[in-house]
PDB file of C-alpha atoms in Angstrom:
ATOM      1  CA  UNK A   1       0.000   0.000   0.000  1.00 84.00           C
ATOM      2  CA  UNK A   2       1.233   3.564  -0.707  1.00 94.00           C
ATOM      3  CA  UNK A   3       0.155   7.080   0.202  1.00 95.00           C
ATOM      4  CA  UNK A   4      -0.647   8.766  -2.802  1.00 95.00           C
ATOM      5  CA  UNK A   5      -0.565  12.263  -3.932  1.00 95.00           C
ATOM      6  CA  UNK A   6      -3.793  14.749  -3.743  1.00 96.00           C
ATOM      7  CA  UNK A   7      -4.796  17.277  -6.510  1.00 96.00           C
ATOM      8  CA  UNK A   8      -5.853  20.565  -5.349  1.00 94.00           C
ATOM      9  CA  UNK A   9      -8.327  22.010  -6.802  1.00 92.00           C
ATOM     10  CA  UNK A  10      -6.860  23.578 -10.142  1.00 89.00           C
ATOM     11  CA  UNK A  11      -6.291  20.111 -11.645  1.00 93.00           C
ATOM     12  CA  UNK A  12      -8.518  19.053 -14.715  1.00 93.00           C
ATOM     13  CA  UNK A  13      -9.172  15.697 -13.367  1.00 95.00           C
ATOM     14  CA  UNK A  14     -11.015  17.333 -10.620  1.00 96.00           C
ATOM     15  CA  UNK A  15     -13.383  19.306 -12.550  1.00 95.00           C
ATOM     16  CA  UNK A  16     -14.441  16.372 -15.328  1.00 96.00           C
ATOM     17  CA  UNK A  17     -16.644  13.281 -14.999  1.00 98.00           C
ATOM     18  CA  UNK A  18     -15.381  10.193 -14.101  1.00 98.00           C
ATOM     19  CA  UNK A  19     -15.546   6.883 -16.008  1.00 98.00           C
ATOM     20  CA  UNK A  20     -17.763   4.171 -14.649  1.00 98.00           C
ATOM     21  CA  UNK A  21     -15.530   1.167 -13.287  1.00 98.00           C
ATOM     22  CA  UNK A  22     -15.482  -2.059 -15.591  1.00 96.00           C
ATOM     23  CA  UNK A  23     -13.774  -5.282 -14.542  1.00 96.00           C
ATOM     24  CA  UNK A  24     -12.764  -4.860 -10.758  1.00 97.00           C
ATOM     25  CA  UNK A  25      -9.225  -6.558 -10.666  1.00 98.00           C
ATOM     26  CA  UNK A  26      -6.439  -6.389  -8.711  1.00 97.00           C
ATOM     27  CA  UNK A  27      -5.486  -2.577 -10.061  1.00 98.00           C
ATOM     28  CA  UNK A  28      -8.732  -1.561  -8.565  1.00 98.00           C
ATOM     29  CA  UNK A  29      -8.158  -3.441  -5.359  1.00 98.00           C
ATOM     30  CA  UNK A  30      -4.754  -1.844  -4.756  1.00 98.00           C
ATOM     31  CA  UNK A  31      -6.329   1.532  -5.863  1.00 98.00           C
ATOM     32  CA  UNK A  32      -8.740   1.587  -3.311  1.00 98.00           C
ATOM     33  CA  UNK A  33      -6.492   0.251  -0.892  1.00 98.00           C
ATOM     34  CA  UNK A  34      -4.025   3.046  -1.629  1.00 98.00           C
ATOM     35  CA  UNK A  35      -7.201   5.537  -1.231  1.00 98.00           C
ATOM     36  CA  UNK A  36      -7.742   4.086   2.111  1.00 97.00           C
ATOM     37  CA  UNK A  37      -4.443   4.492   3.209  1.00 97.00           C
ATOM     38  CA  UNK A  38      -4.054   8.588   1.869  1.00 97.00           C
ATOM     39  CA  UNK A  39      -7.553   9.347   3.422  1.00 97.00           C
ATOM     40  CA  UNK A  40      -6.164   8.186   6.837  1.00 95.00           C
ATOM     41  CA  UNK A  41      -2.912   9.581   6.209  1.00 95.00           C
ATOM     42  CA  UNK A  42      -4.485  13.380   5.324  1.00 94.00           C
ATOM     43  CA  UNK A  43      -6.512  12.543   7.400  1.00 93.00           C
ATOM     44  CA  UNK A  44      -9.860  12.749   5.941  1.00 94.00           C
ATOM     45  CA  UNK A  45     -13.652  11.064   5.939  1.00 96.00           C
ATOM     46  CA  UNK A  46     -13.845  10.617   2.663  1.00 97.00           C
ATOM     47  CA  UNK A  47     -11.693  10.185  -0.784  1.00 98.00           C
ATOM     48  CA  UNK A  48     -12.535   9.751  -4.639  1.00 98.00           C
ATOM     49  CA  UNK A  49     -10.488   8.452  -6.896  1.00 98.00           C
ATOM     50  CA  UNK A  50     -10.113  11.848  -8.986  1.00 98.00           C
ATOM     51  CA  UNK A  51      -9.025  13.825  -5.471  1.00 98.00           C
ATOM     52  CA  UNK A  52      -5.517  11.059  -6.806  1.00 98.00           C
ATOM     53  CA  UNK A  53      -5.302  11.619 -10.352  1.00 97.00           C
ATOM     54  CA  UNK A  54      -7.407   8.775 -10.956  1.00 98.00           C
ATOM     55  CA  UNK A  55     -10.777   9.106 -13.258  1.00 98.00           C
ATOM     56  CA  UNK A  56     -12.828   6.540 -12.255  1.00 98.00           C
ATOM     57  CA  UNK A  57     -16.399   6.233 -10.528  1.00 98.00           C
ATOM     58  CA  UNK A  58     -14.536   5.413  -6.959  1.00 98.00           C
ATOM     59  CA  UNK A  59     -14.777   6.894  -3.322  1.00 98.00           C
ATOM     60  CA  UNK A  60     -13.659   5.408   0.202  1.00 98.00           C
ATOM     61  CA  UNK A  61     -15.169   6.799   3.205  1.00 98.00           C
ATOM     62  CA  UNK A  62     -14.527   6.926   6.716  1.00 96.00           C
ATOM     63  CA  UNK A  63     -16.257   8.332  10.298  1.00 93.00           C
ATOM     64  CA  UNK A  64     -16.590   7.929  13.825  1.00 88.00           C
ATOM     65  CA  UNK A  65     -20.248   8.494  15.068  1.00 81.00           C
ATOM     66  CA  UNK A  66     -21.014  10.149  18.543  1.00 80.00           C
ATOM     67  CA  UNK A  67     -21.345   6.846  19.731  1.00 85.00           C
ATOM     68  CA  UNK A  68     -17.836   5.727  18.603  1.00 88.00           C
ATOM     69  CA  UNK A  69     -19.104   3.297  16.291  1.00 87.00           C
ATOM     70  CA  UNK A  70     -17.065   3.288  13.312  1.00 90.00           C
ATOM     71  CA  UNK A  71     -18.257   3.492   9.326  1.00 92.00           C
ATOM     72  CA  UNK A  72     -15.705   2.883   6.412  1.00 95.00           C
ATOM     73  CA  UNK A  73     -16.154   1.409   3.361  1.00 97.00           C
ATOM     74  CA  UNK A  74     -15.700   1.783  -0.671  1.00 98.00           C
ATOM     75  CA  UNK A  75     -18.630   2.508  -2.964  1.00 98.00           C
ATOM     76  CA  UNK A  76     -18.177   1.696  -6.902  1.00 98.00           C
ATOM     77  CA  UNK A  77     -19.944   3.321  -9.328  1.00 98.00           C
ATOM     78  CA  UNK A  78     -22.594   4.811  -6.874  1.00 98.00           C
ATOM     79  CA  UNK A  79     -25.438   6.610  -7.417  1.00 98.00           C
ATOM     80  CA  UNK A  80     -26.920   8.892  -5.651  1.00 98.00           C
ATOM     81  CA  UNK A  81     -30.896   9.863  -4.869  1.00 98.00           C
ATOM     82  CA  UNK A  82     -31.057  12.808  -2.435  1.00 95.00           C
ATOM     83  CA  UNK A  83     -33.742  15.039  -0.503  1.00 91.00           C
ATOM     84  CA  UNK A  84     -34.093  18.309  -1.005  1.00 91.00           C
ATOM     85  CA  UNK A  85     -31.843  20.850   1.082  1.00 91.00           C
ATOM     86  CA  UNK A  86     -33.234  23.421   4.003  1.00 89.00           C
ATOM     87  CA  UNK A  87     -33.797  26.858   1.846  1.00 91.00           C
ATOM     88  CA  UNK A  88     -31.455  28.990   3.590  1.00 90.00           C
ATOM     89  CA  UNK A  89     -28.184  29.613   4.328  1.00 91.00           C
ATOM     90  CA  UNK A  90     -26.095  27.286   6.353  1.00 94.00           C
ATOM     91  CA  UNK A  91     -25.196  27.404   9.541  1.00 92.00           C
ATOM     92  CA  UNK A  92     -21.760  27.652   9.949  1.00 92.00           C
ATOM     93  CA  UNK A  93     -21.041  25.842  13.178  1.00 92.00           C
ATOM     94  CA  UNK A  94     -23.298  23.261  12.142  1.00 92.00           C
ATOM     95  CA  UNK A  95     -22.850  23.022   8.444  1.00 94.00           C
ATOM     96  CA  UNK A  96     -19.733  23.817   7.659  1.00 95.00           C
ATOM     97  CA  UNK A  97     -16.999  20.845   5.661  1.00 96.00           C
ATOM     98  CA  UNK A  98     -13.456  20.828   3.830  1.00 96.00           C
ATOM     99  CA  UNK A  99     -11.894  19.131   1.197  1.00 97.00           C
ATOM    100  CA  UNK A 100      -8.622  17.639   1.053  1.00 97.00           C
ATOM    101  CA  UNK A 101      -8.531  19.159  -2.556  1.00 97.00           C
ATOM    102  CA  UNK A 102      -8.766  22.268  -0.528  1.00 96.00           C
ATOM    103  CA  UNK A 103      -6.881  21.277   2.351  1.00 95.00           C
ATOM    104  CA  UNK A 104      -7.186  23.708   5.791  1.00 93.00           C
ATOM    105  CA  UNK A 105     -10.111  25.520   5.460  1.00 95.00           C
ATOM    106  CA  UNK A 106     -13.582  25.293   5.937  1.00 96.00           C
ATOM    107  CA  UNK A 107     -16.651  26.935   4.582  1.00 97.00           C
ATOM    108  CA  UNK A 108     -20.210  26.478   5.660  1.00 97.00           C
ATOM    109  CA  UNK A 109     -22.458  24.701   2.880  1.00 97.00           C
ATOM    110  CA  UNK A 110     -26.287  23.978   2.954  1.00 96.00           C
ATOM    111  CA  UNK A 111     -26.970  19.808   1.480  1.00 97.00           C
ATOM    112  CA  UNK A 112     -29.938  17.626   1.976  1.00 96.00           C
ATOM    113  CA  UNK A 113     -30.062  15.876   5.000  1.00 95.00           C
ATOM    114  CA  UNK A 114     -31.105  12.400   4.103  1.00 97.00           C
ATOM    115  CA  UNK A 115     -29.425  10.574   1.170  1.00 98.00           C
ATOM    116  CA  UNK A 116     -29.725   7.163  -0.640  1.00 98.00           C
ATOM    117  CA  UNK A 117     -26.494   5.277  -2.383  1.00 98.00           C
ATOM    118  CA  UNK A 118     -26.336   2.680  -4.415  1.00 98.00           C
ATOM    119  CA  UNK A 119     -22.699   1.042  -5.492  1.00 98.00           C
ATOM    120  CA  UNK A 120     -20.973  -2.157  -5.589  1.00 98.00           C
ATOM    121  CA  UNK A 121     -18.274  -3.118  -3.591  1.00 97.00           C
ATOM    122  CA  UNK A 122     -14.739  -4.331  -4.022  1.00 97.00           C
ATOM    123  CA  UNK A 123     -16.476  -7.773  -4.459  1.00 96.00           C
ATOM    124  CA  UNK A 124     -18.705  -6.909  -7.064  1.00 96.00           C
ATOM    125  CA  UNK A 125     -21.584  -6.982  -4.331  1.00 97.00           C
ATOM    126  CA  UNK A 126     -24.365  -4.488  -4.632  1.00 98.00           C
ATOM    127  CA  UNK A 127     -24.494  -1.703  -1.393  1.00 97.00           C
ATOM    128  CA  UNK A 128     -27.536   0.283  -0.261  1.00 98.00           C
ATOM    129  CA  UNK A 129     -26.696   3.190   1.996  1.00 97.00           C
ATOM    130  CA  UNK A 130     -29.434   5.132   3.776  1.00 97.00           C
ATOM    131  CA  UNK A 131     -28.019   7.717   5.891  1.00 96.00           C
ATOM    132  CA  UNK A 132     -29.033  11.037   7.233  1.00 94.00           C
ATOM    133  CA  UNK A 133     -26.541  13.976   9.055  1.00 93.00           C
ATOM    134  CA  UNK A 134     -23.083  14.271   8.433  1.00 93.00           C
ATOM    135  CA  UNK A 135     -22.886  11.091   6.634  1.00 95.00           C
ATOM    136  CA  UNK A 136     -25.592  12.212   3.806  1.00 96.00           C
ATOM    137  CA  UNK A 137     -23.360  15.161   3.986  1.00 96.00           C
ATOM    138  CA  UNK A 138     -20.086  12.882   3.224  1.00 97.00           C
ATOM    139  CA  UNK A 139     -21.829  11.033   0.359  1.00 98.00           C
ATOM    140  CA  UNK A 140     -22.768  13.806  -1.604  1.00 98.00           C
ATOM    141  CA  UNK A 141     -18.868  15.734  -1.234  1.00 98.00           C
ATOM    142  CA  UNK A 142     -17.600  12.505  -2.736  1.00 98.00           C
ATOM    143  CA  UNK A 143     -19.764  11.932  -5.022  1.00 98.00           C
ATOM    144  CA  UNK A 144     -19.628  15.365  -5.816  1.00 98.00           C
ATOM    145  CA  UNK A 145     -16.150  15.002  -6.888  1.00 98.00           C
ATOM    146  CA  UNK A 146     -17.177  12.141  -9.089  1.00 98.00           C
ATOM    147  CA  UNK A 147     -18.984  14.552 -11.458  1.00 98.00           C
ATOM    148  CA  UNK A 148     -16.336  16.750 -11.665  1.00 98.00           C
ATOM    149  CA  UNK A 149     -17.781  19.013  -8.812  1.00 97.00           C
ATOM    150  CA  UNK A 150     -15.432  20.464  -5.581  1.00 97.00           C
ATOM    151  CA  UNK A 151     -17.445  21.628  -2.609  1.00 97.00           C
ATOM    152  CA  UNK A 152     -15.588  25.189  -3.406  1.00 97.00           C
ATOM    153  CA  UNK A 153     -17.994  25.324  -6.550  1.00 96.00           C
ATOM    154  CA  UNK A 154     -20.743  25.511  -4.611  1.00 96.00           C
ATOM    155  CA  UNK A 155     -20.501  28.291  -2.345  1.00 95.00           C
ATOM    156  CA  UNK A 156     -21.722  31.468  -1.981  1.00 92.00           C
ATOM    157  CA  UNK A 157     -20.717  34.707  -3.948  1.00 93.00           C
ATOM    158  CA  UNK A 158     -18.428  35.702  -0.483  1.00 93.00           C
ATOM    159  CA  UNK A 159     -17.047  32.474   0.240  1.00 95.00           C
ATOM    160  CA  UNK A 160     -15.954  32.029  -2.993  1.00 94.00           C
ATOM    161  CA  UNK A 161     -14.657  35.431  -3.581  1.00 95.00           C
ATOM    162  CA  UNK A 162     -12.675  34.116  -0.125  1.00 95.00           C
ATOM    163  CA  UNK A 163     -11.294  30.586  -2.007  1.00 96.00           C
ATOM    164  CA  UNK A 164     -10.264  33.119  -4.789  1.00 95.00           C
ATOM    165  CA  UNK A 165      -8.115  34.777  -2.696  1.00 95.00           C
ATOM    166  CA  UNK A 166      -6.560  31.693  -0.501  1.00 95.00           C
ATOM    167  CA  UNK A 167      -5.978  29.903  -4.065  1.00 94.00           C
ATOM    168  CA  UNK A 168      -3.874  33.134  -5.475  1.00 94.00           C
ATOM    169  CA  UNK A 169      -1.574  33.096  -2.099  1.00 94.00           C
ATOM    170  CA  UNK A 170      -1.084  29.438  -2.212  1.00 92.00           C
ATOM    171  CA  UNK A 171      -0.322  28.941  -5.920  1.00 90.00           C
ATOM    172  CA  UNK A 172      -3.439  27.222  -6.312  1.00 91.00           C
ATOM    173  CA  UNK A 173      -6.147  26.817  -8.815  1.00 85.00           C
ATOM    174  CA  UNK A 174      -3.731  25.540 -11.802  1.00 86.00           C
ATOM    175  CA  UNK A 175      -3.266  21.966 -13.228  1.00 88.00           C
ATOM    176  CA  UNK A 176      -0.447  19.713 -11.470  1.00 88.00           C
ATOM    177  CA  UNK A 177      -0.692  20.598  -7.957  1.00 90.00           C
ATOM    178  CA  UNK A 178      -0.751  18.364  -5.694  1.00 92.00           C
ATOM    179  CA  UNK A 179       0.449  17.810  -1.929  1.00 93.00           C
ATOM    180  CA  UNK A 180       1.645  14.409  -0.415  1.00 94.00           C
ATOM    181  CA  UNK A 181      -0.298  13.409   3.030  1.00 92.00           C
ATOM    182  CA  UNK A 182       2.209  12.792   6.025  1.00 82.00           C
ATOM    183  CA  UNK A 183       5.026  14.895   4.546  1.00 85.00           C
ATOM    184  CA  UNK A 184       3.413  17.790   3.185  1.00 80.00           C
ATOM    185  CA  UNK A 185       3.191  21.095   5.846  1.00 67.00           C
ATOM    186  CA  UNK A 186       0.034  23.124   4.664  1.00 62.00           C
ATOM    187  CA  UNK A 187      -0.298  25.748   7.411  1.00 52.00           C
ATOM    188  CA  UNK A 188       3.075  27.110   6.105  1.00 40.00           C
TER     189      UNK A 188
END
């Protein structure tokens, strides 16, 4: 297993579609486990497979509930049925999420509250997810990223005028960047 790079957010790969997944061999197997192992390394809750130069219909995820019960796993080709958001704006102590393709900040961000995934799994096994909270909330960032969409995109006028700014003084928002988890110092 290796720790791979990320692509912040000026790469293309971020901003197309992905391809749906075919065969699942053992390049897929060691993908995902790679994706595993750079989402705990960043750390993260969630990864697709574009966020690591990768184009391909893949995300891992990974949370602790309040209760401590753990939730990890790998969807395949998901799709995603949502309800609506809340109208208004978010709440920012309650709503608020980052990216590791736009690692160190956060910005608050209004989603639907209730979510259901369907996938297959790194057995070829069909998944059904039905979650509410900050997990619907994980499932639609990742699979956000799987269209070709970054959390960033979706913010308001001000915030984004914000990520404007914080891309400029980091170098960001151009093709190739990247930054390695476990070696890389962002707060620099």
């Amino acid at each position: 297993m290796a720790v791979l790079p990320i692509r912040i957010m000026g790469d293309t790969v971020l901003h197309s579609p992905a391809s749906p997944v075919g065969e699942i061999d053992d390049e897929i197997r060691t993908l995902v486990a790679d994706m595993f192992e750079t989402m705990d390394a960043a750390p993260g809750v969630g990864l697709a497979a574009p966020q690591v130069g990768v184009p391909l219909r893949i995300y891992t995820y990974s949370y602790v509930d309040d209760d401590d019960q753990p939730w990890r796993g790998v969807l395949i080709n998901p799709v995603l049925w949502m309800s609506p958001p809340e109208p208004g704006a978010p709440d920012p102590d309650e709503e608020s999420e980052g990216c590791l393709s736009f690692p160190g900040e956060r910005f608050p961000l209004r989603r639907a509250d209730r979510v259901l995934v369907t996938a297959v799994d790194l057995d070829g096994a069909s998944v059904r997810i039905e979650v509410d909270g900050w997990r619907a909330r994980i499932m639609q960032h990742e699979f956000d990223h799987l269209d070709g969409i970054l959390y960033i995109d979706r913010l308001s006028d001000g915030d984004w005028k914000s990520v404007q700014k914080i891309a400029r003084k980091r170098g960001w928002g151009k093709p190739g960047v990247s930054w390695m988890p476990g070696v890389d110092d962002l707060d620099a």
